[in-house]
Amino acid sequence: MKVVIAGGGTGGHIFPAVAIGHALQRLNPGTELLFVGANGKMEMEKVPQEGFKIVGLDIAGFNRSNLLKNLSLPFKLWKSRQQANNVIADFKPDVVVGVGGFASFPMLYVAQNKGIPTLIQEQNSFAGKSNKILGKRAKAVCVAYDNMERFFPKEKIIITGNPVRARISQSRITKQEGLDAFRLSTEKKTVLVVGGSLGAKSINEAIAKGLEMLKGMNVQLIWQTGKLFIEEARKSSEKYGSGFVVMDFIKNMEYAYAAADVVISRAGALASAELCIAGKPVIFVPYPFAAEDHQTSNALALVEHNAALMVRDNDAQEQLIKKLQTLMSDDRMQVILSENIVKQGIKDADERIAKQVIAISGK
């Protein structure tokens, strides 16, 4: 079986793509995989690190901040389709899988026009425009949330969950091991703050403003700030002594999840899926400028199951620390949120999706 997996741009697209690739090779040894990404994007570096071959398309999205940069967009769209045609002619895939990101659309569009079966892995609870178009002719649409028939033909939808990195989905790390990894105390509750790999301005500013209150709550902090805020965060936290671990990026996230009693996070699809598996009480602060405001939809899908709390981005300065205080003082609420969010987690999403790929391949 020969499979193209197309997409990328962010870790939220790349990690699921890689997880699906590994699952296909486990379930169907001998499967040939070719990843297709966008030139200049992080998948061109990250995918080869996982041992997979990748080719790049010259494709970019609509630039909302600098409209002049969109003058070349029609040419790039045309060129990317020609490149996608060449990929299919050379590789001759049995199935093309789209995980979202710039390269996903031209590859699936060309494959569908050639009669090659396609599968969409829609990570968010609010589907983007490209996937809604592609979903009409896809053989299967793998989703992580209920009520996705708003966007896709009902008969094509399969609830599989979102693939999560194996070191998180299969983690057996104890709370003590997590605390030891960050040199934190067993005598205090631990709050993990994470806003994605680049950080989150509203979350960072709210935490910096609330450090004195956090110290007064007798909690300790693991704080991923992103590169832009790291120096300010270190200066702000130094005056409060120990118990504040400040990092621009956390590589061993499985240890951070194990150490945490409560998590503050953005609500990207990957973060939401990981938190469902980690089973920790979480306060989401969705990034409001994500396409179609899908992070707010992701968060609300869990809030509606009483599986998470949410603070809107523009309310973070005033409400985030207050919401955290209320949650930290309510052990029963922590238990309820933890029990409910873990019910939403699917640990074998990668293999569920891989089985659908195999099924539509006809192999």
Coordinates of N, CA, C and O in Angstrom, one line a residue, residues 201-346:
K201 N 0.3 35.6 24.5 CA 0.5 36.9 25.1 C -0.5 37.2 26.3 O -0.1 37.6 27.4
S202 N -1.7 36.9 26.1 CA -2.7 37.2 27.1 C -2.5 36.4 28.4 O -2.7 36.9 29.5
I203 N -2.2 35.1 28.2 CA -2.0 34.2 29.3 C -0.7 34.6 30.1 O -0.7 34.8 31.3
N204 N 0.3 34.9 29.3 CA 1.6 35.3 29.9 C 1.4 36.6 30.8 O 1.9 36.7 31.9
E205 N 0.7 37.5 30.2 CA 0.6 38.8 30.9 C -0.3 38.6 32.2 O 0.0 39.2 33.2
A206 N -1.3 37.8 32.1 CA -2.2 37.5 33.2 C -1.4 36.8 34.4 O -1.5 37.1 35.5
I207 N -0.5 35.9 34.0 CA 0.3 35.1 35.0 C 1.3 36.1 35.6 O 1.5 36.1 36.8
A208 N 2.0 36.9 34.8 CA 3.0 37.8 35.3 C 2.3 38.8 36.3 O 2.9 39.1 37.4
K209 N 1.2 39.2 36.0 CA 0.4 40.2 36.9 C 0.0 39.5 38.1 O -0.1 40.1 39.2
G210 N -0.3 38.2 38.1 CA -0.8 37.5 39.2 C 0.1 36.7 40.0 O -0.3 35.9 40.9
L211 N 1.5 36.8 39.8 CA 2.5 36.0 40.5 C 2.4 36.2 42.0 O 2.5 35.2 42.8
E212 N 2.1 37.4 42.5 CA 2.0 37.6 43.9 C 0.8 36.9 44.5 O 0.9 36.3 45.6
M213 N -0.3 36.9 43.8 CA -1.4 36.1 44.3 C -1.2 34.6 44.2 O -1.6 33.9 45.1
L214 N -0.5 34.2 43.2 CA -0.1 32.7 43.2 C 0.8 32.3 44.3 O 0.6 31.3 44.9
K215 N 1.7 33.2 44.7 CA 2.6 32.9 45.8 C 1.7 32.8 47.1 O 1.9 32.0 47.9
G216 N 0.8 33.7 47.2 CA -0.1 33.7 48.4 C -1.0 32.5 48.4 O -1.5 32.1 49.5
M217 N -1.3 31.9 47.3 CA -2.2 30.7 47.2 C -1.4 29.4 47.6 O -1.9 28.4 47.7
N218 N 0.0 29.6 47.8 CA 0.8 28.5 48.1 C 0.8 27.4 47.1 O 0.8 26.2 47.4
V219 N 0.9 27.9 45.8 CA 1.0 26.9 44.7 C 2.4 27.1 44.0 O 3.0 28.2 44.2
Q220 N 2.8 26.1 43.3 CA 4.0 26.2 42.5 C 3.6 26.2 41.0 O 2.6 25.7 40.6
L221 N 4.6 26.6 40.2 CA 4.2 26.9 38.8 C 5.2 26.3 37.8 O 6.4 26.5 38.0
I222 N 4.7 25.7 36.8 CA 5.5 25.3 35.6 C 5.0 26.2 34.5 O 3.8 26.0 34.1
W223 N 5.8 27.1 33.9 CA 5.3 28.1 33.0 C 6.1 28.1 31.7 O 7.2 28.4 31.7
Q224 N 5.4 27.6 30.7 CA 6.0 27.7 29.3 C 5.6 29.1 28.7 O 4.4 29.3 28.4
T225 N 6.6 29.9 28.5 CA 6.3 31.3 28.1 C 6.4 31.5 26.6 O 5.8 32.5 26.1
G226 N 7.1 30.7 25.8 CA 7.5 31.0 24.5 C 8.7 32.0 24.5 O 9.0 32.5 25.5
K227 N 9.4 32.1 23.4 CA 10.6 32.8 23.3 C 10.5 34.3 23.6 O 11.3 35.0 24.1
L228 N 9.3 34.9 23.1 CA 9.2 36.3 23.2 C 9.0 36.9 24.6 O 9.3 38.0 24.9
F229 N 8.5 36.0 25.5 CA 8.2 36.5 26.9 C 9.1 35.9 28.0 O 9.0 36.3 29.1
I230 N 10.1 35.1 27.6 CA 10.9 34.4 28.6 C 11.7 35.3 29.5 O 11.7 35.1 30.7
E231 N 12.3 36.3 29.0 CA 13.1 37.2 29.8 C 12.2 38.0 30.8 O 12.6 38.1 32.0
E232 N 11.1 38.5 30.3 CA 10.2 39.2 31.2 C 9.7 38.3 32.3 O 9.6 38.7 33.5
A233 N 9.3 37.1 31.9 CA 8.8 36.1 32.9 C 9.8 35.8 34.0 O 9.5 35.7 35.1
R234 N 11.1 35.6 33.5 CA 12.1 35.3 34.5 C 12.3 36.4 35.5 O 12.5 36.2 36.7
K235 N 12.4 37.7 35.0 CA 12.5 38.8 35.9 C 11.4 39.0 36.8 O 11.6 39.3 38.0
S236 N 10.2 38.7 36.3 CA 9.0 38.9 37.2 C 8.9 37.8 38.3 O 8.5 38.1 39.4
S237 N 9.4 36.6 38.0 CA 9.3 35.5 38.9 C 10.4 35.4 39.9 O 10.3 34.9 41.0
E238 N 11.6 36.0 39.6 CA 12.8 35.9 40.4 C 12.5 36.4 41.8 O 13.0 35.9 42.8
K239 N 11.8 37.5 41.9 CA 11.6 38.1 43.2 C 10.7 37.3 44.2 O 10.6 37.6 45.4
Y240 N 10.1 36.3 43.6 CA 9.2 35.5 44.5 C 9.8 34.2 44.9 O 9.2 33.3 45.5
G241 N 11.1 34.0 44.6 CA 11.8 32.8 45.1 C 11.5 31.6 44.4 O 11.2 31.6 43.2
S242 N 11.7 30.4 45.1 CA 11.6 29.1 44.5 C 10.1 28.8 44.2 O 9.2 29.5 44.7
G243 N 9.9 27.7 43.5 CA 8.6 27.2 43.2 C 8.0 27.8 41.9 O 6.8 27.5 41.5
F244 N 8.8 28.5 41.1 CA 8.3 29.0 39.8 C 9.3 28.6 38.8 O 10.4 29.1 38.7
V245 N 9.0 27.6 38.0 CA 9.8 27.1 36.9 C 9.4 27.7 35.6 O 8.3 27.5 35.1
V246 N 10.3 28.5 35.1 CA 10.0 29.3 33.9 C 10.8 28.8 32.7 O 12.0 28.8 32.8
M247 N 10.2 28.4 31.6 CA 10.9 27.9 30.4 C 10.2 28.5 29.2 O 9.0 28.7 29.1
D248 N 11.0 28.7 28.2 CA 10.4 29.1 26.9 C 9.7 28.0 26.2 O 8.7 28.2 25.5
F249 N 10.2 26.8 26.4 CA 9.6 25.6 25.7 C 9.8 24.4 26.5 O 10.9 24.1 27.0
I250 N 8.8 23.6 26.7 CA 8.9 22.3 27.5 C 9.0 21.2 26.6 O 8.0 20.8 25.9
K251 N 10.2 20.5 26.5 CA 10.3 19.4 25.6 C 9.7 18.1 26.2 O 9.1 17.3 25.5
N252 N 9.8 17.9 27.5 CA 9.3 16.7 28.1 C 7.9 17.0 28.7 O 7.7 16.9 29.9
M253 N 6.9 17.2 27.8 CA 5.6 17.6 28.2 C 4.9 16.5 29.0 O 4.1 16.8 29.9
E254 N 5.3 15.3 28.8 CA 4.7 14.2 29.5 C 5.0 14.3 31.0 O 4.1 13.9 31.9
Y255 N 6.2 14.8 31.4 CA 6.5 15.0 32.8 C 5.8 16.2 33.4 O 5.4 16.2 34.5
A256 N 5.6 17.2 32.5 CA 4.8 18.4 33.0 C 3.4 18.0 33.3 O 2.8 18.5 34.3
Y257 N 2.7 17.2 32.4 CA 1.4 16.8 32.7 C 1.3 16.0 34.0 O 0.3 16.1 34.7
A258 N 2.3 15.1 34.1 CA 2.3 14.2 35.3 C 2.4 15.1 36.6 O 1.7 14.7 37.6
A259 N 3.2 16.1 36.6 CA 3.4 16.9 37.8 C 2.2 17.8 38.1 O 2.0 18.2 39.3
A260 N 1.4 18.2 37.1 CA 0.4 19.2 37.3 C -0.8 18.7 38.0 O -1.3 17.6 37.9
D261 N -1.4 19.6 38.8 CA -2.7 19.4 39.4 C -3.8 20.1 38.6 O -4.9 19.7 38.6
V262 N -3.4 21.3 38.1 CA -4.3 22.1 37.2 C -3.5 22.6 36.1 O -2.3 22.9 36.2
V263 N -4.2 22.8 34.9 CA -3.5 23.3 33.7 C -4.2 24.5 33.2 O -5.5 24.5 33.1
I264 N -3.5 25.5 32.7 CA -4.0 26.6 32.0 C -3.4 26.5 30.6 O -2.2 26.4 30.4
S265 N -4.3 26.5 29.6 CA -3.8 26.2 28.2 C -4.6 26.9 27.1 O -5.8 27.3 27.3
R266 N -4.0 27.2 26.0 CA -4.7 27.4 24.8 C -5.6 26.2 24.4 O -5.4 25.1 25.1
A267 N -6.4 26.3 23.4 CA -7.4 25.2 23.1 C -7.2 24.7 21.7 O -8.2 24.4 21.0
G268 N -6.0 24.6 21.2 CA -5.7 24.0 19.9 C -6.1 22.5 20.0 O -6.2 21.9 21.1
A269 N -6.3 21.9 18.8 CA -6.8 20.5 18.8 C -5.8 19.6 19.5 O -6.2 18.7 20.2
L270 N -4.5 19.8 19.2 CA -3.5 18.9 19.8 C -3.5 19.0 21.3 O -3.5 18.0 22.1
A271 N -3.4 20.3 21.8 CA -3.4 20.5 23.3 C -4.7 19.9 23.9 O -4.6 19.3 25.0
S272 N -5.8 20.1 23.3 CA -7.1 19.6 23.9 C -7.0 18.1 23.9 O -7.5 17.5 24.9
A273 N -6.6 17.4 22.9 CA -6.5 16.0 22.8 C -5.5 15.5 23.9 O -5.8 14.5 24.6
E274 N -4.4 16.1 24.1 CA -3.4 15.7 25.1 C -4.0 15.9 26.5 O -3.8 15.0 27.4
L275 N -4.7 16.9 26.7 CA -5.3 17.2 28.1 C -6.4 16.2 28.4 O -6.6 15.9 29.6
C276 N -7.1 15.8 27.4 CA -8.1 14.8 27.6 C -7.5 13.4 28.1 O -8.0 12.8 29.0
I277 N -6.3 13.1 27.5 CA -5.6 11.9 27.9 C -4.9 12.1 29.3 O -5.0 11.2 30.1
A278 N -4.4 13.3 29.5 CA -3.7 13.5 30.8 C -4.7 13.5 31.9 O -4.4 13.2 33.1
G279 N -6.0 13.9 31.6 CA -7.0 13.9 32.6 C -6.9 14.9 33.7 O -7.3 14.6 34.9
K280 N -6.4 16.1 33.4 CA -6.2 17.1 34.5 C -7.2 18.2 34.3 O -7.6 18.5 33.2
P281 N -7.6 18.8 35.5 CA -8.5 19.9 35.4 C -7.9 21.1 34.6 O -6.7 21.4 34.8
V282 N -8.6 21.7 33.7 CA -8.0 22.6 32.8 C -8.9 23.9 32.7 O -10.1 23.8 32.7
I283 N -8.2 25.0 32.6 CA -8.8 26.3 32.3 C -8.3 26.7 30.9 O -7.1 26.9 30.7
F284 N -9.2 26.7 29.9 CA -8.8 27.1 28.5 C -8.9 28.6 28.4 O -9.9 29.2 28.8
V285 N -7.9 29.1 27.7 CA -8.0 30.5 27.2 C -7.8 30.4 25.7 O -6.7 30.5 25.2
P286 N -8.9 30.2 24.9 CA -8.7 30.0 23.5 C -8.1 31.2 22.8 O -8.4 32.4 23.1
Y287 N -7.3 31.0 21.8 CA -6.7 32.0 20.9 C -7.8 32.5 20.0 O -8.3 31.7 19.2
P288 N -8.2 33.7 20.1 CA -9.5 34.2 19.4 C -9.3 34.4 17.9 O -10.3 34.6 17.1
F289 N -8.0 34.5 17.4 CA -7.8 34.8 16.0 C -7.4 33.5 15.2 O -7.0 33.7 14.0
A290 N -7.6 32.4 15.7 CA -7.5 31.1 15.0 C -8.6 31.1 13.9 O -9.6 31.7 14.1
A291 N -8.3 30.4 12.8 CA -9.3 30.4 11.7 C -10.7 29.9 12.2 O -10.8 28.9 12.9
E292 N -11.7 30.7 11.8 CA -13.1 30.4 12.2 C -13.2 30.3 13.7 O -14.2 29.7 14.2
D293 N -12.3 30.9 14.5 CA -12.3 30.9 15.9 C -12.5 29.5 16.5 O -13.2 29.2 17.4
H294 N -11.8 28.5 15.8 CA -12.0 27.1 16.1 C -11.5 26.8 17.6 O -12.0 25.8 18.1
Q295 N -10.6 27.5 18.1 CA -10.1 27.2 19.5 C -11.3 27.4 20.5 O -11.4 26.6 21.4
T296 N -12.0 28.5 20.3 CA -13.2 28.7 21.2 C -14.2 27.5 21.1 O -14.7 27.0 22.1
S297 N -14.4 27.1 19.8 CA -15.3 25.9 19.6 C -14.8 24.7 20.3 O -15.5 23.9 20.9
N298 N -13.4 24.4 20.2 CA -12.8 23.3 20.8 C -13.0 23.3 22.3 O -13.4 22.3 23.0
A299 N -12.8 24.5 22.9 CA -13.0 24.6 24.4 C -14.4 24.4 24.8 O -14.7 23.7 25.8
L300 N -15.3 25.1 24.1 CA -16.7 25.0 24.5 C -17.3 23.5 24.4 O -18.1 23.1 25.1
A301 N -16.7 22.8 23.4 CA -17.1 21.4 23.3 C -16.8 20.6 24.6 O -17.5 19.6 24.9
L302 N -15.8 21.0 25.3 CA -15.4 20.3 26.6 C -16.2 21.0 27.7 O -16.6 20.3 28.6
V303 N -16.3 22.3 27.7 CA -17.0 23.0 28.7 C -18.5 22.5 28.8 O -19.0 22.3 29.9
E304 N -19.1 22.2 27.7 CA -20.5 21.7 27.6 C -20.6 20.3 28.3 O -21.7 19.9 28.7
H305 N -19.5 19.6 28.3 CA -19.5 18.3 29.0 C -19.1 18.4 30.5 O -18.8 17.4 31.1
N306 N -19.0 19.6 31.0 CA -18.5 19.9 32.3 C -17.1 19.2 32.5 O -16.8 18.7 33.6
A307 N -16.3 19.3 31.4 CA -15.0 18.7 31.4 C -13.9 19.7 31.4 O -12.7 19.4 31.4
A308 N -14.2 21.0 31.5 CA -13.2 22.1 31.4 C -13.8 23.4 31.8 O -15.1 23.5 31.7
L309 N -13.0 24.4 32.2 CA -13.4 25.8 32.4 C -12.8 26.6 31.3 O -11.9 26.2 30.6
M310 N -13.4 27.8 31.0 CA -12.9 28.6 30.0 C -12.9 30.1 30.4 O -13.9 30.5 31.1
V311 N -11.9 30.8 30.0 CA -11.8 32.3 30.1 C -11.5 32.8 28.8 O -10.6 32.4 28.1
R312 N -12.3 33.8 28.3 CA -12.1 34.3 27.0 C -10.8 35.2 27.0 O -10.4 35.8 28.0
D313 N -10.1 35.2 25.8 CA -8.8 35.9 25.7 C -8.8 37.3 26.3 O -7.9 37.7 27.0
N314 N -9.8 38.1 25.9 CA -9.8 39.5 26.3 C -10.3 39.7 27.7 O -10.2 40.8 28.3
D315 N -10.7 38.6 28.4 CA -11.0 38.7 29.8 C -9.9 38.1 30.7 O -10.0 38.1 31.9
A316 N -8.8 37.6 30.1 CA -7.8 36.9 30.9 C -7.1 37.8 31.9 O -6.9 37.3 33.1
Q317 N -6.8 39.0 31.6 CA -6.2 39.9 32.6 C -6.9 40.0 33.9 O -6.4 40.0 35.0
E318 N -8.3 40.1 33.8 CA -9.1 40.3 35.0 C -9.6 39.0 35.6 O -9.8 38.9 36.8
Q319 N -9.8 38.0 34.8 CA -10.5 36.8 35.3 C -9.7 35.5 35.5 O -10.1 34.7 36.2
L320 N -8.6 35.4 34.8 CA -7.8 34.1 34.8 C -7.4 33.7 36.2 O -7.6 32.6 36.6
I321 N -6.7 34.6 36.9 CA -6.2 34.3 38.2 C -7.4 34.0 39.2 O -7.3 33.1 40.0
K322 N -8.4 34.8 39.1 CA -9.6 34.6 39.9 C -10.2 33.3 39.7 O -10.6 32.6 40.6
K323 N -10.3 32.9 38.4 CA -10.9 31.6 38.1 C -10.0 30.5 38.6 O -10.5 29.4 39.1
L324 N -8.7 30.7 38.5 CA -7.7 29.7 39.0 C -7.9 29.6 40.6 O -7.9 28.5 41.1
Q325 N -8.0 30.7 41.3 CA -8.1 30.7 42.7 C -9.4 29.9 43.1 O -9.3 29.0 44.0
T326 N -10.5 30.1 42.4 CA -11.7 29.4 42.7 C -11.6 27.9 42.5 O -12.0 27.1 43.4
L327 N -10.9 27.5 41.4 CA -10.7 26.1 41.1 C -9.8 25.4 42.1 O -10.0 24.3 42.6
M328 N -8.7 26.1 42.5 CA -7.7 25.5 43.4 C -8.3 25.3 44.8 O -7.8 24.5 45.5
S329 N -9.3 26.1 45.1 CA -9.9 26.0 46.5 C -11.0 25.0 46.5 O -11.6 24.8 47.6
D330 N -11.4 24.4 45.4 CA -12.5 23.5 45.3 C -12.0 22.1 44.8 O -12.0 21.8 43.6
D331 N -11.7 21.3 45.7 CA -11.2 20.0 45.4 C -12.2 19.1 44.7 O -11.9 18.4 43.8
R332 N -13.5 19.3 45.0 CA -14.5 18.5 44.4 C -14.6 18.9 42.9 O -14.8 18.0 42.1
M333 N -14.6 20.2 42.6 CA -14.6 20.6 41.2 C -13.4 20.1 40.4 O -13.6 19.7 39.3
Q334 N -12.3 20.0 41.0 CA -11.1 19.5 40.4 C -11.3 18.0 40.0 O -11.0 17.6 38.9
V335 N -11.9 17.3 40.9 CA -12.2 15.8 40.7 C -13.2 15.7 39.5 O -13.1 14.8 38.6
I336 N -14.3 16.5 39.5 CA -15.3 16.4 38.5 C -14.8 16.7 37.1 O -15.0 16.0 36.2
L337 N -14.0 17.8 37.0 CA -13.4 18.2 35.7 C -12.5 17.1 35.2 O -12.5 16.7 34.1
S338 N -11.7 16.5 36.1 CA -10.7 15.5 35.8 C -11.4 14.2 35.3 O -11.1 13.7 34.3
E339 N -12.4 13.8 36.0 CA -13.2 12.6 35.6 C -13.9 12.8 34.3 O -13.9 11.9 33.5
N340 N -14.4 14.0 34.0 CA -15.2 14.2 32.8 C -14.3 14.4 31.6 O -14.6 13.9 30.5
I341 N -13.1 15.1 31.8 CA -12.3 15.3 30.6 C -11.6 14.0 30.1 O -11.4 13.8 28.9
V342 N -11.3 13.1 31.1 CA -10.6 11.9 30.7 C -11.6 11.0 29.9 O -11.2 10.2 29.1
K343 N -12.9 11.2 30.1 CA -13.9 10.4 29.3 C -13.9 10.8 27.9 O -14.3 10.0 27.0
Q344 N -13.4 12.0 27.6 CA -13.3 12.5 26.2 C -12.1 12.1 25.4 O -12.0 12.3 24.2
G345 N -11.1 11.5 26.2 CA -9.8 11.1 25.6 C -9.9 9.8 24.8 O -10.6 8.8 25.2
I346 N -9.2 9.7 23.7 CA -9.1 8.5 22.9 C -7.6 8.2 22.7 O -6.9 9.0 21.9

